[in-house]
């Protein structure tokens, strides 16, 4: 692995006997971002393209915690800075890789046998979605120390196969002589990392990356000169000396003359140079894109130049935890998110003659050569054994009905792999020799119950998709909106209008990708209906009555209306008032200016000389034939009747049309009818605020009825709607009205009548 930081160069000596030299210096990068740095923020909200992979990991490892680190950086900008477009030495691959991994397919040597990587190669390793799998995820593990998770056993899992975890696990060399360390390297790394506050498993992995945990090879800077440099810090060729001499001198200058001092100094170096500035995961050490508010620049400092550095180190960490049986610990992963990312994970580089013919066939995996045995299939993030191992599928039963089903979305050309998609949306590659077409009834078409609708902001509509044929095997569909700022749609086809404009709602079948659309115009607060609290009103000759209609929605911009009379000889219209002219009956019509919605009411006009007086006690209130201010402590028919002085006969009819007895409660919607010779001559309607169901008692049933109305499960009469608006101002009830009724029932609030 090639590594560097602020002009310092760190190296690996993986089973080699010398330290690789390099002349690349990151301080020479002139395109680094130094000003107007975006500050990252962390939350739980990942883009939709991440979620299939995150959800799969959550299901497998419920204790794992996943955080989205929103870098604020544009994907293409960040990618350019991490490729030769800005600096030819910032991202490298070994020259043994195929042409597709290299810039222009050529060997542009930058450091030993390392050459400039292609832009596609960098994009592949830089896209976090390609590594949201069991092993790859550990390049996003938070590098802070967590007690109980990063144990000595886990560190031994990293060092176990190396000299520092084996024969020399508790020995060190000084000027050629071996001594007892007094502890093990695993214990020392754990103790010192905890002291600094950094993940000790990461530190052990970094040591293994730098020198394979080998304290015999490269011993020149691990004891032969009486100094120690476990991370090869400062070990780079320069005009003043070789990599070895520079590494030794760096250790001597920093007083690293003991194992503990060198180990602590190296750990502190990694923390001070990287972690505390925002490079607090292996990924962020490779790609300098995270600014938690402390970074002095971005896209200019990387611990490693090998594009596989973070991936390789993550594999070491994963294997360490796995060997210790610790994979179900409460790990936290900080996963970067960029602005304007590609919709799908970036595909890995493939030879120019490798292409994929689009396909949409339901398939399953099988190895018919070993019928009855458990089949194991490896699914990768690209069409090559170099690609990340995304998943391992075990199939225990033969027969297509018993096998995991995928959709083959690409048939590979000049490659042994096909491209498949999981039901949850994840995309992977599998050897085509294991793929078999699933025999089933395919989808032929899909249609919607409507192809056009006009909605107000805040309105909802349910779109129903019909998939044919009716016996299609997979009738599942995916909904989408062309503009979520205008309208959104959920997984069940429920559309919610959000902002003014035009939007297309599309439904696509998972099988065969058949589609249908509905165009929706979202308008700014247009009238949708007009209604009245009652369907009949009574007045006398010469009397003027103002009846205010209910116009919805309450947010409608134009709530003006006009009134028309059916007979000018009985009533006339004076502005918004209805005036009795002569005895009789007629129909008046209310018309909204916006949309010309209509509603009607019967008007009964009685002669002045035959209209006997009705006197209402001042404790009650009568307005537009609506009787209010009912005393809930004594709202029986007998009590209300005692407050009305008239020669007419009085009858009380509840909201359901039943005549009430003297000891019954008077509630919302109750009709107080005045009769002469058994003929109705006048009628009042009772309203009790909070009594939504009309029982005359405010209780839990009112909460249930109102809740179902708000959820559009039931319809209510206009007088019930008015009774549910506790502040007496709004046209429609809201959630706060539910709360007020609930608090009234609990004795914490009094609803004024």
XYZ file of C-alpha atoms in Angstrom:
753
model
C 0.000 0.000 0.000
C 1.218 3.490 -0.775
C 0.581 5.950 2.039
C 1.332 9.574 2.815
C 0.215 12.550 4.921
C 1.295 16.191 4.779
C 4.394 15.325 2.787
C 5.202 12.316 5.025
C 5.213 8.937 3.238
C 4.202 5.698 4.939
C 4.963 2.320 3.391
C 4.148 -1.358 3.611
C 6.704 -4.093 3.736
C 4.288 -6.957 3.074
C 6.657 -9.936 3.087
C 9.372 -7.858 1.420
C 12.814 -7.085 2.786
C 13.068 -3.397 2.032
C 11.073 -0.189 2.197
C 9.611 1.119 -1.060
C 10.758 4.612 -1.929
C 8.678 7.420 -3.412
C 8.996 11.059 -4.361
C 5.305 12.044 -4.388
C 4.447 14.883 -2.019
C 0.815 15.864 -1.405
C 1.796 19.420 -0.539
C 2.288 19.955 -4.274
C -1.428 19.529 -5.000
C -2.679 22.956 -5.989
C -6.339 22.050 -6.510
C -6.959 21.169 -2.873
C -10.010 22.944 -1.399
C -8.885 25.472 1.189
C -11.811 27.906 1.338
C -15.601 27.648 1.624
C -15.300 24.087 2.885
C -18.673 22.391 3.343
C -19.210 21.149 6.891
C -20.430 17.581 7.137
C -23.447 16.643 9.199
C -24.568 13.233 10.407
C -28.082 11.794 10.541
C -29.978 8.581 9.815
C -31.257 9.635 6.376
C -29.570 7.766 3.545
C -30.451 8.228 -0.135
C -32.847 5.623 -1.506
C -30.043 3.943 -3.491
C -28.226 3.108 -0.223
C -31.226 1.629 1.576
C -31.412 -1.871 0.024
C -27.829 -2.496 1.148
C -28.287 -0.857 4.564
C -31.512 -2.780 5.194
C -29.887 -6.081 4.271
C -27.081 -5.417 6.761
C -29.544 -4.347 9.465
C -31.493 -7.556 9.040
C -28.328 -9.629 9.334
C -26.769 -7.561 12.151
C -29.479 -5.819 14.221
C -26.922 -4.382 16.680
C -25.043 -2.445 14.016
C -25.680 1.292 13.763
C -25.458 3.101 10.430
C -25.003 6.873 10.158
C -25.085 8.960 6.985
C -22.235 11.488 6.795
C -23.453 14.167 4.398
C -20.188 15.598 3.078
C -21.758 18.486 1.163
C -19.317 17.759 -1.677
C -20.463 17.259 -5.241
C -19.710 13.720 -6.385
C -18.074 14.752 -9.661
C -15.971 17.429 -7.970
C -14.701 14.997 -5.356
C -14.039 12.330 -7.983
C -11.987 14.729 -10.107
C -9.802 15.621 -7.121
C -9.210 11.946 -6.366
C -8.081 11.140 -9.935
C -5.386 12.148 -12.399
C -7.592 15.058 -13.489
C -6.090 16.886 -10.506
C -3.034 14.835 -9.550
C -1.616 11.779 -11.299
C -0.234 10.337 -8.071
C -3.232 10.564 -5.793
C -4.832 7.225 -6.796
C -2.718 4.264 -7.881
C -2.990 0.571 -8.757
C -0.306 -2.063 -9.249
C 0.864 -2.527 -12.820
C -0.294 -6.165 -12.792
C -3.924 -5.024 -13.104
C -5.734 -5.029 -16.454
C -5.829 -2.030 -18.761
C -9.334 -1.059 -17.617
C -7.959 -0.223 -14.151
C -5.272 2.158 -15.520
C -5.357 5.656 -16.955
C -5.711 5.367 -20.747
C -4.988 1.654 -20.297
C -1.286 2.510 -19.919
C 1.356 2.107 -17.210
C 2.005 5.666 -16.026
C 4.424 4.773 -13.234
C 4.257 6.950 -10.149
C 5.780 4.925 -7.321
C 7.685 1.712 -7.846
C 5.348 -0.719 -9.584
C 2.293 1.477 -8.900
C 0.670 3.336 -11.811
C -2.053 5.975 -12.212
C -5.538 4.484 -11.821
C -8.347 5.055 -14.314
C -11.202 7.367 -13.365
C -13.667 4.458 -13.532
C -11.485 2.487 -11.108
C -11.394 5.352 -8.628
C -15.148 5.916 -8.949
C -15.768 2.241 -8.220
C -13.739 2.159 -4.979
C -14.916 5.629 -3.974
C -18.644 4.786 -4.224
C -19.607 3.610 -0.700
C -22.513 1.560 -2.034
C -20.095 -0.946 -3.549
C -18.852 -1.900 -0.082
C -22.029 -2.047 1.988
C -21.502 -5.713 2.746
C -20.192 -7.732 5.685
C -16.481 -7.163 5.082
C -16.456 -3.946 3.060
C -18.521 -2.073 5.662
C -15.588 -2.010 8.076
C -13.837 0.700 6.073
C -16.613 2.934 7.480
C -16.223 1.826 11.113
C -15.864 4.846 13.392
C -12.238 4.991 14.603
C -12.947 6.183 18.124
C -12.201 3.819 21.007
C -15.212 1.846 22.278
C -14.652 -0.141 25.445
C -15.840 -3.723 25.275
C -15.977 -3.819 21.478
C -12.319 -3.407 20.450
C -10.818 -6.076 22.689
C -7.336 -7.587 23.038
C -8.794 -10.738 21.467
C -9.817 -8.747 18.401
C -6.313 -7.276 18.134
C -4.872 -10.783 18.332
C -7.210 -11.638 15.491
C -5.323 -9.066 13.389
C -1.800 -9.929 14.557
C -2.252 -13.666 15.136
C -0.634 -14.809 11.881
C 2.259 -12.329 12.152
C 5.468 -12.352 14.252
C 3.964 -9.660 16.501
C 1.129 -12.034 17.338
C 3.100 -15.253 17.209
C 6.651 -16.210 18.208
C 7.703 -12.611 18.951
C 4.422 -11.421 20.455
C 6.180 -10.319 23.697
C 9.777 -9.637 22.487
C 11.659 -6.674 21.087
C 15.167 -6.027 19.719
C 17.629 -3.384 20.856
C 20.901 -3.014 18.950
C 20.597 -6.580 17.714
C 19.731 -8.232 21.043
C 16.298 -9.611 21.891
C 14.569 -8.739 25.174
C 11.262 -9.517 26.888
C 8.662 -6.823 26.306
C 6.910 -7.453 29.622
C 3.538 -7.582 27.876
C 2.219 -8.578 24.463
C 2.011 -6.285 21.475
C -1.775 -6.817 21.439
C -2.086 -5.699 25.059
C 0.215 -2.736 24.488
C -1.679 -1.593 21.389
C -4.973 -1.881 23.264
C -3.740 0.113 26.256
C -2.096 2.919 24.284
C -4.964 3.232 21.781
C -7.455 3.546 24.630
C -5.228 6.261 26.106
C -5.321 8.248 22.852
C -8.990 7.438 22.202
C -8.596 5.590 18.914
C -9.767 2.175 17.728
C -6.959 -0.322 18.606
C -8.133 -2.855 16.004
C -7.590 -0.162 13.390
C -4.113 0.512 14.777
C -3.244 -3.193 14.629
C -4.572 -3.369 11.069
C -2.493 -0.341 10.115
C 0.667 -1.926 11.565
C -0.079 -5.090 9.642
C -0.608 -3.048 6.474
C 2.681 -1.198 6.989
C 4.995 -4.071 7.933
C 2.890 -7.251 8.071
C 3.345 -7.245 11.838
C 6.918 -8.297 11.051
C 9.487 -7.041 13.576
C 12.296 -9.123 12.084
C 12.273 -7.809 8.532
C 12.880 -4.063 8.358
C 14.532 -4.418 11.762
C 16.773 -1.466 10.929
C 13.973 0.787 12.124
C 12.634 -1.715 14.641
C 15.517 -2.034 17.067
C 18.833 -2.408 15.246
C 19.636 1.284 15.751
C 17.946 1.471 19.144
C 14.896 3.242 17.706
C 11.464 1.957 16.643
C 9.070 2.996 13.893
C 6.214 0.502 13.619
C 4.263 2.650 11.138
C 7.233 3.544 8.882
C 6.485 7.229 9.472
C 8.904 9.500 7.640
C 10.429 6.533 5.784
C 10.657 7.930 2.283
C 13.505 8.540 -0.145
C 14.738 12.094 -0.411
C 17.814 13.970 -1.550
C 19.118 13.880 2.024
C 18.854 10.138 2.529
C 17.241 6.784 1.856
C 13.884 5.649 3.111
C 15.567 3.613 5.863
C 17.842 6.383 7.077
C 14.984 8.903 6.996
C 12.740 6.542 8.949
C 15.449 5.968 11.558
C 16.147 9.688 11.831
C 12.441 10.503 12.204
C 12.151 8.012 15.063
C 15.312 9.366 16.743
C 14.159 12.987 16.406
C 10.906 12.070 18.170
C 12.562 10.132 20.982
C 11.196 6.767 19.892
C 13.934 4.810 21.685
C 11.561 2.351 23.351
C 8.771 0.160 22.033
C 6.158 1.970 24.139
C 7.331 5.439 23.121
C 7.389 4.502 19.433
C 4.010 2.802 19.589
C 2.389 5.702 21.449
C 4.054 8.248 19.163
C 2.825 6.482 16.038
C -0.722 6.139 17.395
C -0.761 9.797 18.417
C 0.596 10.723 14.975
C -2.287 8.948 13.211
C -4.807 10.573 15.547
C -3.312 14.077 15.266
C -2.711 13.990 11.508
C -5.924 12.283 10.461
C -8.606 11.280 12.908
C -9.144 14.538 14.734
C -9.455 16.443 11.438
C -12.340 14.326 10.185
C -10.453 11.392 8.645
C -12.015 9.213 11.318
C -12.728 6.074 9.288
C -10.429 4.057 7.031
C -12.445 5.357 4.076
C -11.931 8.967 5.137
C -8.202 8.307 5.588
C -8.168 7.182 1.966
C -10.541 9.846 0.640
C -10.215 13.245 2.335
C -13.882 14.306 2.059
C -15.125 14.736 5.630
C -15.079 18.056 7.464
C -16.725 17.864 10.900
C -15.818 21.517 11.389
C -12.127 21.040 12.170
C -10.637 20.393 8.721
C -8.241 22.964 7.299
C -8.675 21.670 3.756
C -10.375 18.869 1.834
C -9.425 16.570 -1.028
C -5.717 17.054 -0.409
C -4.581 14.580 2.240
C -4.712 10.826 2.037
C -3.011 8.222 4.184
C -2.799 5.804 1.276
C -2.623 6.078 -2.515
C -3.450 2.451 -3.331
C -7.110 2.618 -4.348
C -7.706 -0.737 -2.623
C -6.100 0.421 0.638
C -9.327 1.013 2.550
C -10.928 -2.152 1.155
C -7.931 -4.309 2.091
C -7.644 -2.924 5.605
C -11.398 -3.370 6.119
C -11.014 -7.059 5.232
C -8.340 -7.442 7.906
C -10.567 -5.786 10.496
C -13.580 -7.887 9.531
C -11.599 -11.118 9.734
C -10.252 -10.111 13.157
C -13.727 -9.517 14.588
C -15.065 -12.628 12.878
C -12.344 -14.887 14.298
C -13.194 -13.643 17.790
C -16.949 -14.144 17.344
C -17.533 -10.402 17.830
C -19.465 -9.528 14.687
C -22.667 -8.910 16.617
C -21.107 -6.147 18.725
C -22.652 -2.662 18.577
C -20.455 -1.247 15.819
C -21.182 2.217 14.414
C -20.467 2.893 10.756
C -20.138 6.440 9.387
C -20.928 6.163 5.679
C -20.312 9.131 3.342
C -23.005 10.599 1.110
C -22.202 13.007 -1.737
C -24.352 15.459 -3.624
C -25.514 14.451 -7.119
C -24.394 10.830 -6.897
C -25.200 8.379 -9.713
C -28.577 6.700 -9.267
C -26.966 3.255 -9.106
C -23.632 2.153 -7.597
C -20.731 2.779 -9.953
C -19.823 -0.421 -11.792
C -16.288 -1.725 -11.592
C -13.961 -1.305 -14.583
C -14.334 -4.070 -17.128
C -12.490 -4.774 -20.378
C -13.779 -2.753 -23.308
C -15.310 -5.791 -24.949
C -17.428 -6.622 -21.885
C -20.975 -5.300 -22.234
C -24.376 -6.178 -20.817
C -27.490 -6.571 -22.927
C -30.498 -5.183 -20.980
C -32.787 -7.917 -19.712
C -35.721 -8.313 -17.362
C -36.072 -12.015 -16.648
C -36.913 -13.657 -13.329
C -34.152 -16.150 -12.503
C -32.884 -18.418 -9.750
C -29.512 -20.019 -8.987
C -28.800 -23.717 -9.171
C -25.986 -26.236 -9.438
C -27.708 -29.311 -10.865
C -24.508 -31.350 -10.652
C -24.965 -31.972 -6.924
C -28.696 -32.521 -6.484
C -29.665 -32.758 -2.834
C -26.563 -30.928 -1.558
C -26.429 -27.381 -0.207
C -25.443 -24.999 -3.017
C -23.240 -21.977 -2.294
C -23.193 -18.993 -4.655
C -20.945 -15.923 -4.410
C -22.462 -12.647 -5.557
C -20.059 -9.801 -6.263
C -20.262 -6.056 -6.831
C -18.739 -6.409 -10.297
C -18.208 -9.012 -13.040
C -14.818 -10.142 -11.779
C -13.223 -12.044 -8.908
C -11.536 -8.751 -7.956
C -14.942 -7.264 -7.132
C -16.186 -7.042 -3.558
C -17.957 -10.148 -2.314
C -21.409 -8.695 -1.638
C -23.245 -11.764 -0.497
C -23.114 -15.532 -0.206
C -26.379 -17.317 -1.008
C -26.963 -20.793 0.362
C -29.734 -22.796 -1.304
C -30.776 -25.845 0.693
C -33.647 -27.230 -1.370
C -33.867 -28.152 -5.040
C -36.624 -26.921 -7.366
C -37.238 -23.420 -8.677
C -40.080 -22.767 -6.231
C -37.687 -23.243 -3.306
C -34.941 -20.973 -4.611
C -34.209 -17.293 -4.018
C -35.492 -15.312 -6.980
C -33.657 -12.476 -8.710
C -34.265 -10.354 -11.782
C -31.551 -10.670 -14.395
C -31.151 -7.106 -15.621
C -28.114 -7.623 -17.853
C -26.821 -10.525 -19.927
C -23.025 -10.371 -19.982
C -21.211 -10.335 -23.308
C -17.602 -11.597 -23.386
C -17.748 -12.263 -19.648
C -18.643 -15.190 -17.438
C -20.995 -13.002 -15.358
C -24.588 -11.781 -15.645
C -26.017 -8.769 -13.796
C -28.846 -9.470 -11.327
C -31.059 -7.463 -8.991
C -32.419 -8.556 -5.620
C -36.077 -7.988 -4.766
C -34.955 -5.208 -2.377
C -33.128 -3.347 -5.167
C -29.524 -4.401 -4.577
C -27.511 -5.091 -7.719
C -24.851 -7.780 -8.052
C -23.050 -10.087 -10.464
C -23.078 -13.894 -10.543
C -21.423 -16.482 -12.761
C -23.911 -17.109 -15.540
C -23.399 -20.879 -15.358
C -25.437 -20.878 -12.125
C -28.347 -18.851 -13.578
C -31.595 -20.511 -14.656
C -34.708 -18.795 -15.986
C -37.715 -19.073 -13.695
C -40.765 -20.492 -15.465
C -43.750 -18.357 -14.491
C -46.705 -16.281 -15.762
C -45.283 -12.947 -16.855
C -46.880 -9.530 -16.498
C -48.396 -8.197 -19.721
C -49.624 -4.717 -18.756
C -50.477 -2.325 -15.950
C -53.095 0.438 -15.861
C -54.305 3.060 -13.370
C -57.811 3.913 -12.204
C -57.311 7.475 -13.482
C -54.850 9.154 -15.813
C -55.479 12.752 -14.694
C -56.404 14.573 -11.502
C -56.365 18.118 -10.159
C -55.472 18.535 -6.490
C -55.135 21.334 -4.017
C -51.974 21.633 -1.993
C -52.387 19.228 0.909
C -54.963 17.035 -0.839
C -54.453 13.307 -1.310
C -55.643 10.828 -3.903
C -55.379 7.031 -4.055
C -54.151 5.576 -7.328
C -54.953 1.913 -7.903
C -52.834 -0.157 -10.278
C -54.345 -3.099 -12.138
C -51.811 -5.662 -13.357
C -52.705 -8.148 -16.068
C -53.072 -11.011 -16.440
C -54.794 -11.550 -13.126
C -52.788 -14.721 -12.514
C -49.396 -13.077 -13.114
C -46.825 -14.566 -10.744
C -45.327 -11.268 -9.619
C -47.849 -8.409 -9.530
C -45.753 -6.111 -7.343
C -45.180 -2.548 -8.527
C -42.946 0.444 -7.802
C -44.357 3.977 -7.557
C -42.447 7.171 -8.306
C -43.057 10.895 -8.726
C -41.382 13.029 -11.366
C -41.168 15.911 -8.886
C -41.444 15.352 -5.137
C -41.670 19.121 -4.638
C -45.061 19.027 -6.391
C -46.461 15.686 -5.225
C -45.198 12.579 -3.453
C -46.400 9.007 -3.737
C -45.974 6.167 -1.250
C -45.595 2.437 -1.827
C -49.379 1.997 -1.875
C -50.128 4.619 -4.548
C -51.263 7.330 -2.124
C -50.428 10.687 -3.715
C -50.037 13.837 -1.599
C -50.021 17.280 -3.229
C -47.094 19.340 -1.898
C -46.602 22.381 -4.134
C -48.102 24.093 -7.153
C -47.216 22.641 -10.553
C -47.571 19.609 -12.816
C -46.251 16.169 -11.923
C -46.312 12.702 -13.410
C -46.899 9.731 -11.117
C -45.514 6.531 -12.624
C -46.144 2.921 -11.650
C -43.784 0.226 -12.937
C -44.186 -3.518 -12.517
C -41.221 -5.330 -10.992
C -41.722 -8.043 -13.560
C -41.310 -6.968 -17.207
C -41.104 -3.253 -16.241
C -44.523 -2.423 -17.672
C -45.610 1.114 -16.768
C -48.561 3.502 -16.578
C -48.754 7.180 -15.669
C -51.132 9.686 -14.139
C -50.672 13.396 -14.787
C -51.578 15.601 -11.847
C -51.991 19.363 -11.688
C -51.504 20.746 -8.188
C -53.182 24.131 -7.829
C -52.902 26.780 -5.173
C -55.780 26.431 -2.727
C -58.786 26.071 -5.045
C -62.323 25.569 -3.728
C -63.461 21.934 -3.737
C -66.919 22.112 -2.138
C -69.621 24.326 -0.637
C -72.229 23.181 1.892
C -74.633 24.442 4.584
C -75.111 23.491 8.202
C -78.803 22.815 7.578
C -81.037 22.069 4.639
C -84.015 24.141 5.907
C -84.357 27.611 7.472
C -87.378 29.573 8.743
C -87.939 33.323 8.975
C -90.881 35.693 9.014
C -91.994 38.419 6.667
C -89.601 41.371 6.892
C -86.949 39.411 8.756
C -83.362 39.322 7.391
C -81.152 36.269 7.835
C -77.447 35.791 7.078
C -76.473 32.192 6.300
C -72.736 31.553 5.936
C -71.903 28.518 3.801
C -69.009 26.167 4.555
C -66.424 26.461 1.779
C -63.590 23.933 1.659
C -60.713 23.679 1.883
C -60.257 26.152 4.689
C -57.093 27.395 2.949
C -58.912 28.264 -0.293
C -57.804 31.671 -1.541
C -61.166 32.761 -3.004
C -64.049 31.963 -0.631
C -66.508 34.442 -2.164
C -69.976 33.262 -3.129
C -73.313 34.488 -4.500
C -76.910 33.636 -3.488
C -79.812 33.101 -5.868
C -83.491 32.890 -4.872
C -85.957 30.568 -6.488
C -88.883 32.995 -6.002
C -88.456 36.747 -5.591
C -92.060 36.984 -4.352
C -91.181 34.942 -1.251
C -87.569 35.926 -0.492
C -85.177 38.446 -1.910
C -81.390 38.623 -1.710
C -79.777 41.705 -0.159
C -76.028 41.246 -0.530
C -75.330 38.194 1.618
C -78.672 38.430 3.476
C -81.934 36.601 2.771
C -85.037 38.738 3.417
C -88.555 37.359 3.913
C -91.005 39.035 1.489
C -94.255 37.038 1.739
C -95.430 33.783 3.340
C -94.453 30.611 1.474
C -91.580 28.308 0.652
C -88.766 28.547 -1.895
C -85.265 27.250 -2.615
C -82.183 29.460 -2.403
C -78.889 28.427 -4.061
C -75.359 29.272 -2.866
C -72.698 29.330 -5.612
C -68.923 29.583 -4.993
C -67.122 32.085 -7.215
C -64.194 29.658 -7.544
C -65.335 26.557 -9.379
C -69.046 27.424 -9.230
C -69.808 24.702 -6.715
C -73.474 24.756 -5.580
C -75.584 23.901 -2.555
C -79.248 24.633 -1.757
C -81.585 25.114 1.207
C -85.356 25.428 1.669
C -86.515 28.770 3.064
C -89.909 28.890 4.857
C -91.379 32.367 5.329
C -94.194 32.789 7.873
C -96.566 35.763 8.006
C -95.826 38.278 10.723
C -99.385 38.163 12.148
C -99.405 34.357 12.447
C -95.853 34.100 13.769
C -96.053 33.744 17.529
C -93.090 34.885 19.541
C -90.371 32.426 20.697
C -88.367 33.817 23.598
C -85.034 32.156 24.405
C -83.529 32.446 27.902
C -80.422 34.671 27.902
C -78.301 31.723 29.136
C -78.663 30.283 25.630
C -77.608 31.808 22.320
C -79.564 31.727 19.055
C -77.951 32.732 15.781
C -79.142 31.748 12.298
C -81.501 29.207 13.893
C -78.521 27.500 15.630
C -78.958 27.117 19.391
C -75.716 27.083 21.410
C -74.244 27.695 24.877
C -75.783 24.501 26.199
C -75.009 23.763 29.866
C -73.403 20.304 29.776
C -74.085 19.781 33.481
C -77.847 19.922 32.818
C -78.591 19.430 29.125
C -81.713 17.329 29.353
C -84.686 17.976 27.093
C -86.721 19.128 30.098
C -84.139 21.725 31.146
C -83.663 23.142 27.636
C -87.440 23.232 27.126
C -87.791 25.234 30.363
C -85.553 27.927 28.869
C -87.835 28.480 25.865
C -90.993 30.594 26.266
C -93.526 30.040 23.477
C -97.119 28.994 22.791
C -95.969 26.517 20.164
C -95.686 22.829 20.882
C -92.003 21.782 21.086
C -90.499 18.519 19.911
C -86.810 17.442 20.201
C -85.428 15.135 17.443
C -81.833 13.786 17.820
C -79.201 13.670 15.048
C -80.327 10.186 14.025
C -84.017 11.227 13.699
C -85.299 9.805 16.988
C -87.682 11.820 19.176
C -86.192 12.526 22.608
C -87.897 12.188 25.975
C -87.679 14.815 28.733
C -84.850 13.023 30.555
C -82.725 12.451 27.398
C -79.605 14.519 26.653
C -79.694 17.242 24.018
C -76.614 17.126 21.784
C -75.100 18.335 18.533
C -77.520 18.029 15.624
C -80.646 17.836 17.807
C -83.592 19.591 16.089
C -85.849 21.765 18.266
C -89.084 21.835 16.271
C -91.925 24.283 16.916
C -95.359 22.962 15.937
C -98.780 24.519 15.410
C -101.631 22.099 14.822
C -98.959 19.405 14.315
C -97.446 21.450 11.482
C -93.822 22.540 11.835
C -93.524 26.315 11.667
C -89.938 26.754 12.845
C -86.862 24.748 13.759
C -83.592 25.320 15.607
C -80.483 23.105 15.470
C -78.472 22.513 18.638
C -74.642 22.607 18.685
C -72.524 21.359 21.595
C -68.815 21.991 20.953
C -66.803 18.817 21.540
C -69.888 16.581 21.191
C -69.092 15.260 17.717
C -71.318 12.167 17.723
C -74.443 14.092 18.881
C -75.002 12.115 22.085
C -74.925 15.234 24.291
C -72.003 13.810 26.269
C -68.340 14.503 25.487
C -66.495 11.201 25.803
C -64.046 8.846 24.080
C -66.524 8.096 21.312
C -66.252 11.707 20.158
C -62.478 11.274 19.890
C -62.921 8.150 17.788
C -65.489 9.719 15.461
C -63.396 12.851 14.935
C -60.222 10.851 14.367
C -61.899 8.732 11.706
C -63.202 11.881 10.016
C -59.763 13.514 9.959
C -58.394 10.305 8.429
C -61.186 10.496 5.814
C -62.672 7.194 6.932
C -66.196 8.594 7.498
C -68.328 11.620 6.569
C -69.884 14.015 9.082
C -72.818 16.418 8.861
C -71.850 20.100 8.629
C -73.154 20.743 12.175
C -70.906 17.922 13.487
C -67.895 19.412 11.703
C -68.660 22.785 13.250
C -68.986 21.202 16.713
C -65.549 19.584 16.366
C -63.792 22.938 15.763
C -63.159 23.943 19.368
C -61.819 27.448 18.621
C -65.004 28.208 16.573
C -62.857 29.907 13.908
C -61.579 27.255 11.484
C -63.653 25.601 8.805
C -62.184 22.147 9.379
C -61.061 20.321 12.553
C -57.375 19.693 13.163
C -55.262 17.468 15.377
C -55.255 20.175 18.057
C -59.039 19.773 18.365
C -58.538 16.103 19.171
C -56.107 17.105 21.891
C -58.508 19.650 23.400
C -61.361 17.145 23.527
C -59.072 14.587 25.129
C -57.905 17.087 27.751
C -61.543 18.046 28.433
C -62.419 14.394 29.044
C -59.446 14.098 31.442
C -60.551 17.234 33.336
C -57.478 19.206 32.234
C -59.317 21.645 29.964
C -62.827 23.094 29.702
C -64.443 23.457 26.278
C -66.364 26.716 26.204
C -69.830 26.500 24.746
